[in-house]
Coordinates of C-alpha atoms in Angstrom, one line a residue:
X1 CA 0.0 0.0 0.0
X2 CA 1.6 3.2 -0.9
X3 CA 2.4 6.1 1.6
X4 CA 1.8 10.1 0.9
X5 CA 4.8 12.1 2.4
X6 CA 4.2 16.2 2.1
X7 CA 7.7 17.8 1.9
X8 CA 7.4 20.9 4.2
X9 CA 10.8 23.2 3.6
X10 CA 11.1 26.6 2.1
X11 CA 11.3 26.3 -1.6
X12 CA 13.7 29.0 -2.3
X13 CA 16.7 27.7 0.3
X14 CA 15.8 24.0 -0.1
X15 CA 13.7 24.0 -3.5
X16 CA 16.2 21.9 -5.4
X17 CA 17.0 19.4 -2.9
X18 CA 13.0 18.6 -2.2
X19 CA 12.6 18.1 -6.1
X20 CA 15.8 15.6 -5.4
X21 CA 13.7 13.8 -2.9
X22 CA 10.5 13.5 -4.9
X23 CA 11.9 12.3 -7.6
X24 CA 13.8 10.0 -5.7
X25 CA 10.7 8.6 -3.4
X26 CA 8.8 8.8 -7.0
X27 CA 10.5 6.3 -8.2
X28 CA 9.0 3.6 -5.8
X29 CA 5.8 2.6 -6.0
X30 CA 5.1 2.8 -1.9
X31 CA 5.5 6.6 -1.7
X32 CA 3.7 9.2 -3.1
X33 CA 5.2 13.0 -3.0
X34 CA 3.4 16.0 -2.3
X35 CA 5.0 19.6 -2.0
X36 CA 4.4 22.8 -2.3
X37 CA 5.2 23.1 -6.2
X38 CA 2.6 21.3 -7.3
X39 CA 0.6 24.3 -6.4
X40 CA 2.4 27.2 -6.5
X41 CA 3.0 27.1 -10.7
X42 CA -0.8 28.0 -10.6
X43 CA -0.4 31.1 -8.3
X44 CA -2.5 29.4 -5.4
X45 CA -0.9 29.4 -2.3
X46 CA -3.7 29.4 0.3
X47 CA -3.4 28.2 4.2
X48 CA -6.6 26.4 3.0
X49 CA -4.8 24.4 0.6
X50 CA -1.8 23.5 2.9
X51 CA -4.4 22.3 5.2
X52 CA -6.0 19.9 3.0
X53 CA -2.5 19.0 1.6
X54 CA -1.1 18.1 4.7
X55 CA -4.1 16.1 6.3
X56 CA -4.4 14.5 3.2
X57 CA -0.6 13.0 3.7
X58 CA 0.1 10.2 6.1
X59 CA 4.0 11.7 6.6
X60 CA 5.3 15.4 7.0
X61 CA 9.3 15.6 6.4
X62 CA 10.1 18.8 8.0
X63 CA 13.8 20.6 7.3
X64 CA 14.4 23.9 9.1
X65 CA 16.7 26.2 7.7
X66 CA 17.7 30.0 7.9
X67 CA 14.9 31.5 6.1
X68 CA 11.1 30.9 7.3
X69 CA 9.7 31.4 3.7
X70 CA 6.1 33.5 3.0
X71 CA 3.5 34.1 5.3
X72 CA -0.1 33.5 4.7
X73 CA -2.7 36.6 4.6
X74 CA -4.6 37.2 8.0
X75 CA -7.8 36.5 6.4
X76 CA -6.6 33.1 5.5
X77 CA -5.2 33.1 9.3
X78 CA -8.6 33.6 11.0
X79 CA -10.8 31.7 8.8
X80 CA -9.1 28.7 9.9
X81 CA -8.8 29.9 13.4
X82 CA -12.6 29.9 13.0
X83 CA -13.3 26.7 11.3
X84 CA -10.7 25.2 13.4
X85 CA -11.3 26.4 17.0
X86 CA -9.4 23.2 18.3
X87 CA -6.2 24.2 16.9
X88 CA -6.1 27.4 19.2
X89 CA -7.2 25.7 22.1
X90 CA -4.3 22.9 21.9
X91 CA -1.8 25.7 20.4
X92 CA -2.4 28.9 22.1
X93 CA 1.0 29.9 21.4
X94 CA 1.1 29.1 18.0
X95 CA -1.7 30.6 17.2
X96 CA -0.8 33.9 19.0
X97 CA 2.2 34.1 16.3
X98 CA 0.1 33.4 14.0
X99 CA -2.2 36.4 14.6
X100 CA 0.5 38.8 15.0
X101 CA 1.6 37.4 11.1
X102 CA 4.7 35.9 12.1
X103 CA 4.1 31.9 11.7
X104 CA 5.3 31.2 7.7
X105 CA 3.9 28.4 6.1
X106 CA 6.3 26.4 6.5
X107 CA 5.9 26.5 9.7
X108 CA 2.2 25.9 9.5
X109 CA 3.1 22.7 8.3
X110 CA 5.1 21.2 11.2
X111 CA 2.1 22.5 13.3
X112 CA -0.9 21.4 10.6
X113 CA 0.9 17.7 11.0
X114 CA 0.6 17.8 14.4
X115 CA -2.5 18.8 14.8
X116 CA -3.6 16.0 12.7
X117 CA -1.4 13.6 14.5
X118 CA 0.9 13.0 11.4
X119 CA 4.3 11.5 11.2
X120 CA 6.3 14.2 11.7
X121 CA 10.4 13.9 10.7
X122 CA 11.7 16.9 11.1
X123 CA 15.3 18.4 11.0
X124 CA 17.4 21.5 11.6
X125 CA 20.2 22.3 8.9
X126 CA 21.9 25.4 10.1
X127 CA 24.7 27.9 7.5
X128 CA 26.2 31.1 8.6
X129 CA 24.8 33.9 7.0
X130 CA 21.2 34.2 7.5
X131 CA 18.8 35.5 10.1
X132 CA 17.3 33.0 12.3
X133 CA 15.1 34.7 14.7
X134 CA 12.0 33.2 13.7
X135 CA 13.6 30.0 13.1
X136 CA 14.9 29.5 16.6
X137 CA 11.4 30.5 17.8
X138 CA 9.8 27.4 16.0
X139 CA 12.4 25.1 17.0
X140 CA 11.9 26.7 20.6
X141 CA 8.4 26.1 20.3
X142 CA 8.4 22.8 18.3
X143 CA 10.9 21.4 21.7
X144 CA 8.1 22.9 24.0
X145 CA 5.8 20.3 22.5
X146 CA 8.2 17.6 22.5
X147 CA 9.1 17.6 19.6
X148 CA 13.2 18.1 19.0
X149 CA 14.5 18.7 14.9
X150 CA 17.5 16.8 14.4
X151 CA 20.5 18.6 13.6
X152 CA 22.2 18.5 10.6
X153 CA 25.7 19.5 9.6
X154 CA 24.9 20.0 5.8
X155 CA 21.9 18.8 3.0
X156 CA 24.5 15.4 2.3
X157 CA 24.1 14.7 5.7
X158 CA 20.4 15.5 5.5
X159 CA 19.9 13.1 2.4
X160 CA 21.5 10.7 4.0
X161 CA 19.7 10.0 7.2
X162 CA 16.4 11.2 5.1
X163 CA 16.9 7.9 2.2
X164 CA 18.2 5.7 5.4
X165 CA 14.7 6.1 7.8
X166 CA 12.2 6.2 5.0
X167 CA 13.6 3.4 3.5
X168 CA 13.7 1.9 6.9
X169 CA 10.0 3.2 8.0
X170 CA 8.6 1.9 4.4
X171 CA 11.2 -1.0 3.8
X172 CA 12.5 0.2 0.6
X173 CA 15.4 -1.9 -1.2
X174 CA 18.4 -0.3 -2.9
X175 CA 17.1 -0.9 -6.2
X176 CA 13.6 0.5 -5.5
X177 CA 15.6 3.7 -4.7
X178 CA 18.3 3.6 -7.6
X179 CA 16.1 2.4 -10.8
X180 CA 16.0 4.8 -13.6
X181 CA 12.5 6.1 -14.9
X182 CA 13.8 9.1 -17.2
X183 CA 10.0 10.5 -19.0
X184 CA 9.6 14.1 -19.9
X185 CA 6.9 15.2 -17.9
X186 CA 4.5 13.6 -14.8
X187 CA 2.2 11.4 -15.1
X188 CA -2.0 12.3 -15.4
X189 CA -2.9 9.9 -12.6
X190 CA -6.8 9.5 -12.6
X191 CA -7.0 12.0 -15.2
X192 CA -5.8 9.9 -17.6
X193 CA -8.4 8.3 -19.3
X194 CA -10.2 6.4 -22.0
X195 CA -6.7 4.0 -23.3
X196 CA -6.9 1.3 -21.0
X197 CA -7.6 -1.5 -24.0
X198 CA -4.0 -0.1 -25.3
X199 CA -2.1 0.0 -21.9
X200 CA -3.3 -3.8 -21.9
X201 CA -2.3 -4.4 -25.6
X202 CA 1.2 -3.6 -24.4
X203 CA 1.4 -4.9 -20.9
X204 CA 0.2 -8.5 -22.7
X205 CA 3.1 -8.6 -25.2
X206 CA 5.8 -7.8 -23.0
X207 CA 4.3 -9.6 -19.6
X208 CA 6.1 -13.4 -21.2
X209 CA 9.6 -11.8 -21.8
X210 CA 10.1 -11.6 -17.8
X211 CA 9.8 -14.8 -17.1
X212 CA 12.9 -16.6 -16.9
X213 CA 14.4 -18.6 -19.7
X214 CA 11.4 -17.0 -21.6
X215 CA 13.4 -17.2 -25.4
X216 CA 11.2 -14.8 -26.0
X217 CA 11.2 -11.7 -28.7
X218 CA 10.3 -8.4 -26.9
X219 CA 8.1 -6.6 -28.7
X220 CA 8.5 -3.8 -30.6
X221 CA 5.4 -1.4 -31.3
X222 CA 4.4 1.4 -32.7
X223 CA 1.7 4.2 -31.7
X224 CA 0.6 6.1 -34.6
X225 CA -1.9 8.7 -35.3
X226 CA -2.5 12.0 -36.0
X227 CA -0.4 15.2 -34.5
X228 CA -2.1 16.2 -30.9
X229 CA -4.1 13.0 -30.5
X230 CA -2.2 12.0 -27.4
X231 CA 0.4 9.3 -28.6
X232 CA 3.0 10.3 -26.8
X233 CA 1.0 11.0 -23.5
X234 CA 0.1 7.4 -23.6
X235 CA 3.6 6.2 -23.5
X236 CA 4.6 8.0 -20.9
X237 CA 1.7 6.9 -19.2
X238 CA 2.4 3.4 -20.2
X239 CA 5.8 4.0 -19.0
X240 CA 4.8 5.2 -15.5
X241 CA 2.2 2.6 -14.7
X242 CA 4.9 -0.2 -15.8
X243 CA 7.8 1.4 -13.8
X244 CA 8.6 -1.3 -11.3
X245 CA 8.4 -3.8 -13.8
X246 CA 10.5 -2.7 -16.2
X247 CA 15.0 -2.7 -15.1
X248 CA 14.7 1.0 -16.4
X249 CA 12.0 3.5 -18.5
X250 CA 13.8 5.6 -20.6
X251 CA 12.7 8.4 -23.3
X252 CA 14.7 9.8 -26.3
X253 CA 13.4 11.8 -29.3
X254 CA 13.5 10.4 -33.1
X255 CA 12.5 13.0 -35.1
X256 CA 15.6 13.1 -36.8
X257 CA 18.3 10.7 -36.9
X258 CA 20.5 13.4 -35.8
X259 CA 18.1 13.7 -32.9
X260 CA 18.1 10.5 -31.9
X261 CA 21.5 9.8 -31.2
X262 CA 21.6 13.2 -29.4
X263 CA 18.8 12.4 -27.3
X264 CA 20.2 8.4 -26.6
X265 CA 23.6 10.4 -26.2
X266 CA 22.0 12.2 -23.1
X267 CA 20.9 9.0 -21.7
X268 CA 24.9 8.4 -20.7
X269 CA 25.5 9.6 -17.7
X270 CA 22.6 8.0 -15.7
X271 CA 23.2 4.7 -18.0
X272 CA 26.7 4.2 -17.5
X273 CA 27.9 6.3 -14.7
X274 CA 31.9 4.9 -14.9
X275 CA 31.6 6.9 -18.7
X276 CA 34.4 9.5 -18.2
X277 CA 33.6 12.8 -17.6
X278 CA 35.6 14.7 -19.6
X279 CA 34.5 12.6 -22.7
X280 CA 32.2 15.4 -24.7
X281 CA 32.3 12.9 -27.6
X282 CA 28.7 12.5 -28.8
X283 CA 29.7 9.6 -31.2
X284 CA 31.1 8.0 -28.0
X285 CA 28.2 8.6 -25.8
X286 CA 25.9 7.7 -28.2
X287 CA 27.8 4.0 -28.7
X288 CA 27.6 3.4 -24.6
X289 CA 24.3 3.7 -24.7
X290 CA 23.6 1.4 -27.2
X291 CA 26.3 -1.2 -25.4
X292 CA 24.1 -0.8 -22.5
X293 CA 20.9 -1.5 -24.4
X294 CA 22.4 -4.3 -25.8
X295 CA 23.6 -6.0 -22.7
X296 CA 21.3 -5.0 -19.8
X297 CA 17.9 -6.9 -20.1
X298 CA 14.3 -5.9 -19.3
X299 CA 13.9 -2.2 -20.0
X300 CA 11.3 -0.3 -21.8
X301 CA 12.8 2.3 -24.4
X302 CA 10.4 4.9 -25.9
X303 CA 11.6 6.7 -29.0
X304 CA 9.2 10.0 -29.8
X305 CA 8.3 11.3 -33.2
X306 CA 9.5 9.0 -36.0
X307 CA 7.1 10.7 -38.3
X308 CA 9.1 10.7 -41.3
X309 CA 10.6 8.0 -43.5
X310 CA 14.3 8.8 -42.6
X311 CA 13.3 8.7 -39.1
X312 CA 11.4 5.7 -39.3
X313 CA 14.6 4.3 -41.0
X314 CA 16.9 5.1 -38.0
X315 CA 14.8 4.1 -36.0
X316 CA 14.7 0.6 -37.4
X317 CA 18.4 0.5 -37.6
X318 CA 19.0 0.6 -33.9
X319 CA 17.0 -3.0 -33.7
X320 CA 20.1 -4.7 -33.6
X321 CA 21.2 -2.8 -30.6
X322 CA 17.6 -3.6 -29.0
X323 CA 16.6 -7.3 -28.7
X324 CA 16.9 -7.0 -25.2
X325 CA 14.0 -4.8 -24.2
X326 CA 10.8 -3.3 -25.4
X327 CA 10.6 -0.3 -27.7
X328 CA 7.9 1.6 -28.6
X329 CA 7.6 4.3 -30.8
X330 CA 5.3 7.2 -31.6
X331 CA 4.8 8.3 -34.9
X332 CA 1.9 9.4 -37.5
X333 CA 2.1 6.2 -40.0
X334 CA 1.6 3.1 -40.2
X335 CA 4.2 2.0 -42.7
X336 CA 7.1 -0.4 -40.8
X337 CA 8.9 -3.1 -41.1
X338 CA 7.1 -6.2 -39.9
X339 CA 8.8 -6.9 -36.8
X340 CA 7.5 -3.3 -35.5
X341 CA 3.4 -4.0 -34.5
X342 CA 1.6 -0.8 -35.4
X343 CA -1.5 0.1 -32.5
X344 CA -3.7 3.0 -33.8
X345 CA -4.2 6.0 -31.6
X346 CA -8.0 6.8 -31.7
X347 CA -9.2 10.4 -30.4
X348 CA -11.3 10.0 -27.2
X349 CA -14.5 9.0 -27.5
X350 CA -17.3 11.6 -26.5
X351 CA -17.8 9.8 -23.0
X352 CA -14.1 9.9 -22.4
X353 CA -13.9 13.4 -23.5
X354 CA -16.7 14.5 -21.3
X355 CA -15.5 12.2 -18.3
X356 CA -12.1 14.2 -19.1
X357 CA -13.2 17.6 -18.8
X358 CA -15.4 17.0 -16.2
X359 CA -13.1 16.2 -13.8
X360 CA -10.2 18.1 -14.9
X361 CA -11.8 21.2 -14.2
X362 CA -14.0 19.9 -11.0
X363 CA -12.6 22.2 -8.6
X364 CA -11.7 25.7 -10.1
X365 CA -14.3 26.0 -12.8
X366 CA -17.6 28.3 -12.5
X367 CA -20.6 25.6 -12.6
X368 CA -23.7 26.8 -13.9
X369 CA -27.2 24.7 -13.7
X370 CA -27.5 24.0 -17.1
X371 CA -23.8 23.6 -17.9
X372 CA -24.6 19.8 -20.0
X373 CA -25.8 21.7 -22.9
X374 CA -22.3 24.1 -23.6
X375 CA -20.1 21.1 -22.6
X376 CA -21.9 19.0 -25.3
X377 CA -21.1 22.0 -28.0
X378 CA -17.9 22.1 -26.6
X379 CA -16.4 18.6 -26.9
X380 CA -18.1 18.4 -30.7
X381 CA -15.8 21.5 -31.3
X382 CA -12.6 19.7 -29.3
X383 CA -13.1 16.6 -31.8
X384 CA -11.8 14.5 -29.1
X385 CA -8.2 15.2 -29.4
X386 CA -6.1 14.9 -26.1
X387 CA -4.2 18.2 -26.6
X388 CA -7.4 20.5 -27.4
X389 CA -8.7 19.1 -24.2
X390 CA -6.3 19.5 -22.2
X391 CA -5.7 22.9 -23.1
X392 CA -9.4 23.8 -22.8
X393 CA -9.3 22.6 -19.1
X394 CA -6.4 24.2 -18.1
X395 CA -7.9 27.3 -19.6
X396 CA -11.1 27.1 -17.7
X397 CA -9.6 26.0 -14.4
X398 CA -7.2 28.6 -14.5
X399 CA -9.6 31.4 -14.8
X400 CA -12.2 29.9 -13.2
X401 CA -14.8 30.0 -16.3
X402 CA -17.9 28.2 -17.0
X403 CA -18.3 25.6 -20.0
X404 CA -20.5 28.2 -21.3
X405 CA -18.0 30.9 -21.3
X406 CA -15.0 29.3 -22.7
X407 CA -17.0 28.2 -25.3
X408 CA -18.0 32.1 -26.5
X409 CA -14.2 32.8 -26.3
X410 CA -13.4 29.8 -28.2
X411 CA -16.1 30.1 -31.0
X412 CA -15.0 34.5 -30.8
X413 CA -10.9 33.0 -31.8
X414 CA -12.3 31.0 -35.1
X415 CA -12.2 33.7 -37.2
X416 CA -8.6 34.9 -36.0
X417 CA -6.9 32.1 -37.1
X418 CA -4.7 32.3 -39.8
X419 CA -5.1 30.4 -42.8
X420 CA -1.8 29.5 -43.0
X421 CA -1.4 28.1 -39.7
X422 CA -4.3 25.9 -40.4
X423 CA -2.2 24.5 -43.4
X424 CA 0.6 24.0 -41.8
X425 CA -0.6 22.1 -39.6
X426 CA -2.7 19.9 -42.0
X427 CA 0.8 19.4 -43.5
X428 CA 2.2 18.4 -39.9
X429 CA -1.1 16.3 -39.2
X430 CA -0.4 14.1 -42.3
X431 CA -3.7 13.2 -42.0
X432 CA -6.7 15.3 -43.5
X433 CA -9.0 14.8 -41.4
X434 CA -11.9 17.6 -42.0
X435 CA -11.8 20.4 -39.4
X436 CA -9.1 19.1 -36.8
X437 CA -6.5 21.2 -38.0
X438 CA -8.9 24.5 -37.7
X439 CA -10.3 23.2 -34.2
X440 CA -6.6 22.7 -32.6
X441 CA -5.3 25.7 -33.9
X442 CA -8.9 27.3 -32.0
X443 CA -8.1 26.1 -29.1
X444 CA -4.8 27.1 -29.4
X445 CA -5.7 31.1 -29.9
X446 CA -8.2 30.8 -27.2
X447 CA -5.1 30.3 -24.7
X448 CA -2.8 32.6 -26.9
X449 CA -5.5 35.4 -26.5
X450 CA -4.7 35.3 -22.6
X451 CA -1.1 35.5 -22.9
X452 CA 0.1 38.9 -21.6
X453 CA 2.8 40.3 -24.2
X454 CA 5.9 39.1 -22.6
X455 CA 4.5 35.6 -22.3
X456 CA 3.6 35.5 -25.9
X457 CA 7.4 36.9 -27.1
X458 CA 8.9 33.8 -24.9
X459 CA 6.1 31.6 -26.6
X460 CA 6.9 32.6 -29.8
X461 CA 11.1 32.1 -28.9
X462 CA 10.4 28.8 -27.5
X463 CA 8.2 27.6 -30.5
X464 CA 11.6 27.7 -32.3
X465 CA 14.0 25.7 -29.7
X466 CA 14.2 21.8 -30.4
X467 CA 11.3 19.7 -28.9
X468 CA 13.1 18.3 -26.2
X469 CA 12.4 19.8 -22.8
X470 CA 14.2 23.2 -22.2
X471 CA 16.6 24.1 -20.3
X472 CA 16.4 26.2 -17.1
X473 CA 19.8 28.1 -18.8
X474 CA 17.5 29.7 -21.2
X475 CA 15.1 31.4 -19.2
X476 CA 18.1 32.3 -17.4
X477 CA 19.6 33.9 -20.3
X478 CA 16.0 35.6 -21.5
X479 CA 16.1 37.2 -17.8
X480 CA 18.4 39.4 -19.1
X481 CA 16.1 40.9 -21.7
X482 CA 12.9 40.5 -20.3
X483 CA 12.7 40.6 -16.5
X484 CA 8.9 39.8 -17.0
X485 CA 10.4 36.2 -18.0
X486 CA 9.0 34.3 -14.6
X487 CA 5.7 35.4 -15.0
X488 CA 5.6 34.8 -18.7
X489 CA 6.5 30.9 -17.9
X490 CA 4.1 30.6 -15.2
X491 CA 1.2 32.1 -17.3
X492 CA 2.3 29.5 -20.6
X493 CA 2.1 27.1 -17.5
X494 CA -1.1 27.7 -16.3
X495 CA -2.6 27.3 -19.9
X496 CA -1.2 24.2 -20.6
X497 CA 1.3 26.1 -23.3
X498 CA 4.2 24.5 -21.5
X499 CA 4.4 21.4 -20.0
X500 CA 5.4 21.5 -16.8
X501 CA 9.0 19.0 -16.8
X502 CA 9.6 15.9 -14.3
X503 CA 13.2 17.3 -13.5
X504 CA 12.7 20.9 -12.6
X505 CA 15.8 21.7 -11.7
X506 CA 17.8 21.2 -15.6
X507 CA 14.5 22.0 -17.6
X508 CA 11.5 24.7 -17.9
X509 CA 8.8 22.6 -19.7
X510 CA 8.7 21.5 -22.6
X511 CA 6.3 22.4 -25.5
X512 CA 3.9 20.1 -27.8
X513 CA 5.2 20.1 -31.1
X514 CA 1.8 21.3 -32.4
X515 CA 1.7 24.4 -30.7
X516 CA 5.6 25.0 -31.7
X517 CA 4.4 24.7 -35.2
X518 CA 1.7 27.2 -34.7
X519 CA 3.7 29.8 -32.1
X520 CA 6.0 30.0 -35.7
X521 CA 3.1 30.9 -37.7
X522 CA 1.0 33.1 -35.2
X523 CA 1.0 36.8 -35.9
X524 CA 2.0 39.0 -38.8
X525 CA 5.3 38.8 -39.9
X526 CA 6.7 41.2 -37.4
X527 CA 5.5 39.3 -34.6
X528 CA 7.0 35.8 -35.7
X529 CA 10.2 37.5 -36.0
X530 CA 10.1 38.3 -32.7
X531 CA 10.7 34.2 -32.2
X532 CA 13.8 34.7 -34.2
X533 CA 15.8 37.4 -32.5

């Protein structure tokens, strides 16, 4: 049975190591991660949602540093107070600092777990250099309650007793802790829906290659479909829900063959970790990986975009170096060799679609009385394609709108779309299917619309970067232009313009190859050149 740990530290002091952590305690199957990044991208960070984040956790890891991190608003402070006249009764102290606006929310946290008798681990990491004041007063007070942080000389030392007693508490092996799962972005969870026949398909061809002395062929297969209809989602998916069977889940990009050995080239240093360092040889790289492939059994290996022939072609040329696990591929045809099973991507059926928005937008969107009737015009105009649909819900959760309203905005944007956006993608699509290419490029502008103007000049810069995810050195380096560069990535966020990356401290988001295409033919021709400078 899998565990929920909340990781309560201050995210500009300790940011990077907790994304270290969740990615590491990810990687089991026994502990889920919760933190405060996976609500602060939307601009929501509410005492009310700590709350319900915290009791919702059956572990709080607590690390105390130098800085006590933001404070919620009084309102926030006294509507709990309120609602929770208990807390002030057991925790008159606390709640004293909290009225007088002085208890952060990290600090809430330690507290919050308490209160709703929680695992509690918490530790106190202290450098020279900072104030501590409020700091010492919540150790002080924590102590008080019995409750004593154990120092910690440095954030090694912290790892290291951190990885020690949860693997202890939860009994988590070495390998649970080590195995590689390298996929661009996180998984859906309950919100993905509707491709459970395919996740099967898969699961049953690969299952037999486990078992020992087997002599089986792993499979190879192929996903295609049309651009946007979620084939690449699925892998990942696929990829997620498979994780502890598989020896590793790894992800490279085959548009190009150029691409592809880049992107296995990458895969070196977590594959073969004795590679030397001061090797920047591609070529070299590139061969270790596939030594690797070739001699470690049981991993699943997805390879992204093939969707032209000299793709396709390099693609098939690496099956030498891949008996020894099982590929899959995206791509938008159908055309392979016959030891590579092609598996259709279908859009979503209506139900799906429906089932999809529904719940993707359950919490922040306005709900009106009579909201079946716009939702049922809405998903005829989404044509059931995963990326319309997700976009659509991150547009009406975002800003709160009803069915009804988005779908006025999104029917107001037909007639601003270019026609030559529409053809490029039908070009892209290879597949001319009647309307789809004018209904994603829709849905598209209904997001683009919103964008304040610094967030569309980084859009329109990104749509020309490589598809890969991108790294945290370009924002950096935009900074320096356009100081408005933080908020623009938040806002492309929140839309669902950029997808938000598993490893946030070497990569931004990345963004769907679809809306690249379009962010390069948006605009007149002075705003696409804009992308270019």
């Amino acid at each position: 049975m899998s565990q929920t740990i909340f990781l309560s530290t201050v995210t500009g002091e300790f940011g990077t190591v907790r994304r270290k952590l969740a990615a590491m305690f990810g990687k089991t199957k026994r502990i889920h991660v919760r933190h405060q990044d996976d609500f602060e991208d939307g601009g929501v960070r509410t005492l009310h949602m700590l709350e319900e984040e915290v009791e919702a956790s059956d572990s709080v890891l607590h690390l105390i540093g130098n800085t006590a991190g933001w404070v919620p608003r009084q309102d926030q402070v006294e509507e709990f107070l309120t609602r929770q006249p208990t807390f002030a009764q057991r925790f008159p102290d606390i709640a004293a600092t909290a009225r007088k606006g002085e208890l952060s929310a990290t600090q809430w946290e330690a507290w919050l777990a308490i209160s709703f008798n929680k695992r509690l681990m918490t530790y106190r990491l202290q450098t020279p250099g900072a104030v501590k004041s409020s700091q010492d007063r919540h150790v002080a007070q924590l102590k008080a309650f019995g409750v004593h942080p154990k120092e910690v000389a440095d954030l090694t030392e912290f790892l290291e007793s951190v990885i020690h007693n949860l693997a202890k508490i939860y009994g988590l092996s070495d390998g649970e802790m080590t195995k590689l799962c390298h996929l661009p972005y996180a998984p859906l969870g309950e919100l993905f829906i509707g491709r459970d026949d395919t996740l099967q398909q898969l699961w049953n061809a690969a299952e037999p290659c486990f078992a020992a002395n087997a002599g089986k062929a792993w499979p190879k297969h192929v996903l295609f479909g049309m651009g946007g209809i979620g084939k690449t989602r699925l892998a990942v998916e696929y990829g997620y829900r498979r994780e502890a069977d598989y020896s590793a889940v790894l992800f490279a990009t085959a548009e190009s063959e150029e691409q592809l050995k880049t992107s296995l080239a990458n895969l070196v240093g977590a594959l073969v970790p004795d590679f030397p360092a001061d090797n920047k040889s591609r070529d070299d790289q590139y061969r270790a990986v596939l030594q690797w492939l070739k001699h470690n059994p049981g991993w699943l290996l997805i390879l992204d975009n093939a969707d032209d022939e000299k793709a396709r072609d390099a693609v098939q040329a690496l099956e030498a170096h891949c008996r020894n696990g099982h590929l899959l591929v995206t791509a938008k045809f159908i055309e392979w060799k016959p030891t590579f099973k092609p598996l259709e991507v279908h859009v979503l059926s209506g139900a799906d679609s429906r089932d999809y928005l529904l719940k993707a937008t359950d919490a922040n969107r306005t709900k009106k009385a009579d909201e079946a009737k716009p939702l049922d015009a809405l998903l005829g105009e989404l044509n059931g394609l995963c990326v319309s649909l997700e976009t659509a819900a991150s547009v009406i959760s975002g800003d709160e709108l009803s069915f009804a309203a988005y779908l006025a905005d999104w029917r107001s944007n037909k007639d601003r779309v270019h026609t030559r956006v529409v053809d490029a993608l039908s070009d892209y699509q290879k597949h001319k299917a009647d309307g789809v290419s004018h209904s994603i490029a829709t849905t598209f502008m209904t997001s683009f619309q919103r964008l304040t103007a610094p967030a569309k000049r980084l859009f329109r810069a990104l749509a020309w970067l490589s598809p890969e995810p991108i790294p945290v050195t370009f924002l950096e380096v935009w900074k320096k232009f356009d100081e408005d560069a933080d908020a623009a990535r938040k806002q492309l966020r929140k839309y669902s313009l950029l997808l938000r990356p598993t490893d946030r401290d070497a990569a931004i988001g990345q963004v769907h190859r679809v809306y690249q295409l379009m962010g390069r033919e948006e605009g007149d021709q002075a705003e696409r050149d804009t992308g270019l400078r």
